[in-house]
mmCIF file of N, CA and C in Angstrom:
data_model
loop_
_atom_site.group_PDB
_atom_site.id
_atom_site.type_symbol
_atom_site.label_atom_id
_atom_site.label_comp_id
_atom_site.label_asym_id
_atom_site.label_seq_id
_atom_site.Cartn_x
_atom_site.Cartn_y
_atom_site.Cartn_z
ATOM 1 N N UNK A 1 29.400 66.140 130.980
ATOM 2 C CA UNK A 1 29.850 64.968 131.704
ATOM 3 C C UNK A 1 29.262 63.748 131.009
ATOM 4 N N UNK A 2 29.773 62.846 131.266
ATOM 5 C CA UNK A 2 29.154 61.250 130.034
ATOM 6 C C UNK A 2 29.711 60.461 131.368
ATOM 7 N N UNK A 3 28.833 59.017 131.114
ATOM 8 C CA UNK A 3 28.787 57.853 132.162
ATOM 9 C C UNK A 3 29.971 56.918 130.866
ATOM 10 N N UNK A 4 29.938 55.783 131.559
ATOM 11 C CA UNK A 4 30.775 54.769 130.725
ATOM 12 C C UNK A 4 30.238 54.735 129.516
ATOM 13 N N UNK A 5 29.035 54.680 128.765
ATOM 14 C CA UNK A 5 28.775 54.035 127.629
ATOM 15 C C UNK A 5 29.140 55.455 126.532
ATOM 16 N N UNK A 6 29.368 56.458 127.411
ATOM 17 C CA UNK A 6 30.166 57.627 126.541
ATOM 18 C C UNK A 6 28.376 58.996 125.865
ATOM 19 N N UNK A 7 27.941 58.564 126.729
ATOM 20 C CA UNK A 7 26.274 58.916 126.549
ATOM 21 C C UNK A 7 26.680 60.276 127.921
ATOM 22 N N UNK A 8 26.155 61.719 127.278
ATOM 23 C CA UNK A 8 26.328 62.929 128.199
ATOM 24 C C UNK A 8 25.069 62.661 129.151
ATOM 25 N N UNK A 9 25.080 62.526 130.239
ATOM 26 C CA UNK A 9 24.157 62.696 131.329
ATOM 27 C C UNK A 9 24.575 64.278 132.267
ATOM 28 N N UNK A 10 24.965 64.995 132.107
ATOM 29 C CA UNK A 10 24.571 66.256 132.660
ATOM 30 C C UNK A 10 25.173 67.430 131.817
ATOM 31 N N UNK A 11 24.448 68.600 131.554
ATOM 32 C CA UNK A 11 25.014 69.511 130.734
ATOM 33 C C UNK A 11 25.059 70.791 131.815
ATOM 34 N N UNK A 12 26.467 71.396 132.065
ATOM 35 C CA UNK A 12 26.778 72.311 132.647
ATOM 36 C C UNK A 12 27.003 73.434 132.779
ATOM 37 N N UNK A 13 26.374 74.453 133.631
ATOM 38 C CA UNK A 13 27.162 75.582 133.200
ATOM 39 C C UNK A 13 27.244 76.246 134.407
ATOM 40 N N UNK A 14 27.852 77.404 134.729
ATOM 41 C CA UNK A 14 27.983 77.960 135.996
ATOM 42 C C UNK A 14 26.639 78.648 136.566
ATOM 43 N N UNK A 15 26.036 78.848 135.755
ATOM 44 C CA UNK A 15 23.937 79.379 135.997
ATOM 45 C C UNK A 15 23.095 78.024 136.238
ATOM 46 N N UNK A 16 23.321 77.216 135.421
ATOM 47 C CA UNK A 16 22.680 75.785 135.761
ATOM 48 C C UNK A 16 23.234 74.936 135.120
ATOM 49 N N UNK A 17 22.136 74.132 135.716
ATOM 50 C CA UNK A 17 22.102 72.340 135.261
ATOM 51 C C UNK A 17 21.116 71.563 135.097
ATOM 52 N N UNK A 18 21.670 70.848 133.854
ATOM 53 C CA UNK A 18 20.046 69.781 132.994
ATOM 54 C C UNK A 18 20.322 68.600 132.988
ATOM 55 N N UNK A 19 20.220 67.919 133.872
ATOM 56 C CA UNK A 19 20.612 66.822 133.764
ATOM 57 C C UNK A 19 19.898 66.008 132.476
ATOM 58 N N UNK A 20 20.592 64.883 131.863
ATOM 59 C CA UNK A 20 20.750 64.295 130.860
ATOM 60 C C UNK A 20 20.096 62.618 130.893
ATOM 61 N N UNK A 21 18.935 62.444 130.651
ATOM 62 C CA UNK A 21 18.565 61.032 130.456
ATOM 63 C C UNK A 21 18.311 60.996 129.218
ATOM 64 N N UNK A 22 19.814 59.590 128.892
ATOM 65 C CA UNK A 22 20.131 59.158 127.698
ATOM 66 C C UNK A 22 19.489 58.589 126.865
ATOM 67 N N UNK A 23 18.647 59.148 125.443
ATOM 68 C CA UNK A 23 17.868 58.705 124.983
ATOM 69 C C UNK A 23 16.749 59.199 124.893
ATOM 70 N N UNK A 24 16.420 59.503 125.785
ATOM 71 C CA UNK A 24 14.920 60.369 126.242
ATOM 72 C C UNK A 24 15.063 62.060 126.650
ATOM 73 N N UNK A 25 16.146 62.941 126.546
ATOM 74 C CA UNK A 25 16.063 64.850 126.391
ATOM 75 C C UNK A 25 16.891 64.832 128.009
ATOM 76 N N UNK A 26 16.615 66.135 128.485
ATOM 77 C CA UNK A 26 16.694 66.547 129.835
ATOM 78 C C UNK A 26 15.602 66.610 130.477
ATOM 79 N N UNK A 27 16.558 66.785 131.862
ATOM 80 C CA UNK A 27 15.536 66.790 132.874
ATOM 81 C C UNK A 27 15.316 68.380 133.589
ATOM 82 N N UNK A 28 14.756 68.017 134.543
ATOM 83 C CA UNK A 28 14.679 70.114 134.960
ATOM 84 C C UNK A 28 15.965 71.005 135.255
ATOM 85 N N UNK A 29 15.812 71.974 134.788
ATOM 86 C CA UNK A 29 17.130 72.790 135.497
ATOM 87 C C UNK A 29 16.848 72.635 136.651
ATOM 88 N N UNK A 30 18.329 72.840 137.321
ATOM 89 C CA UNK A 30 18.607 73.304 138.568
ATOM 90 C C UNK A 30 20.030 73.970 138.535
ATOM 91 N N UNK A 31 19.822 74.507 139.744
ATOM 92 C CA UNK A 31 21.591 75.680 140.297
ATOM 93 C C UNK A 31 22.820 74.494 140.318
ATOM 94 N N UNK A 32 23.955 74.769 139.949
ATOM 95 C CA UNK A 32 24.887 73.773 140.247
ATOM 96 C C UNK A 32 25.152 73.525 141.414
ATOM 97 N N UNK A 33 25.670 72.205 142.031
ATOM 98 C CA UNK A 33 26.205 72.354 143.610
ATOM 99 C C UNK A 33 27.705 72.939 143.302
ATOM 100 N N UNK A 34 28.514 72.561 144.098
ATOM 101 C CA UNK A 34 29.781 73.638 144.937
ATOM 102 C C UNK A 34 30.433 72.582 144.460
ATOM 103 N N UNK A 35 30.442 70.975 143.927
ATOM 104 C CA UNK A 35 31.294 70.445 143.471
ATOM 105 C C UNK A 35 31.086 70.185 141.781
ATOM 106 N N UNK A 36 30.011 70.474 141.265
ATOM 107 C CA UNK A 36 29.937 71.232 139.835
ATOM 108 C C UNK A 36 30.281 72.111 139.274
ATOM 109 N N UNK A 37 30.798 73.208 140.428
ATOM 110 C CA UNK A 37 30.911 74.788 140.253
ATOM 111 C C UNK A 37 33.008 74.476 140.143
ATOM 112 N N UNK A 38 33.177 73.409 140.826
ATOM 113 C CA UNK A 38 34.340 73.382 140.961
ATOM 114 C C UNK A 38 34.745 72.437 139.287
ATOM 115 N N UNK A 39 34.394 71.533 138.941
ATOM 116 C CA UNK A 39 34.494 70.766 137.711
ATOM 117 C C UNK A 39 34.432 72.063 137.146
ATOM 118 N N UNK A 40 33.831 72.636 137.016
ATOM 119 C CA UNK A 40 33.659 73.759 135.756
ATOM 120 C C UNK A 40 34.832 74.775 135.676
ATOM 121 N N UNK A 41 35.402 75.219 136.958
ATOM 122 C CA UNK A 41 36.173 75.577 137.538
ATOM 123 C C UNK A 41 37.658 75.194 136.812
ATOM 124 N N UNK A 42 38.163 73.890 136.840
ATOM 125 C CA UNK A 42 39.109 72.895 136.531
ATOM 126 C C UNK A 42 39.124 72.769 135.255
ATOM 127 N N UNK A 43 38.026 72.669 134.639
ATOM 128 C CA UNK A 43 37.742 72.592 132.996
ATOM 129 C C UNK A 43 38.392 73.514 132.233
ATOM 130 N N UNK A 44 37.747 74.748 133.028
ATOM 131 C CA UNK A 44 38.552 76.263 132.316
ATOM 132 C C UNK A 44 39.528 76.783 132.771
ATOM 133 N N UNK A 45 40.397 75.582 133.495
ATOM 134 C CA UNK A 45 41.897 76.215 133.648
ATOM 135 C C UNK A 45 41.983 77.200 134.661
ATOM 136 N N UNK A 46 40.823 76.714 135.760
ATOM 137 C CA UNK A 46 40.849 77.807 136.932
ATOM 138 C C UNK A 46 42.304 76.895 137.716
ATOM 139 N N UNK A 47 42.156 75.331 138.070
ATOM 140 C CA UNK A 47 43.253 74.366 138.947
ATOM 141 C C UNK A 47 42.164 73.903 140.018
ATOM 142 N N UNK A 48 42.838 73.828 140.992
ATOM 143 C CA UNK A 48 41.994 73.220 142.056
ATOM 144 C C UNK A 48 41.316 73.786 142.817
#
């Protein structure tokens, strides 16, 4: 996922998530929520 300046602030996957501060690495994993699980979902041509 990327904010406006086109800079990735979260890296995804269906096991977790690292969120992304731009400039400075990641931040801690964590579990995706239920509307991450769904983006990921949509990405790979699951639909809605």
């Amino acid at each position: 996922m990327q904010n406006e300046q086109v800079e990735v602030i979260l890296d995804i996957t269906k096991d977790r998530v690292k969120p992304v501060i731009p400039g400075q690495g990641f931040g801690d994993k964590r579990l995706p929520t239920a509307d991450e699980l769904r983006l990921i979902n949509q990405l790979h041509g699951g639909g809605l």
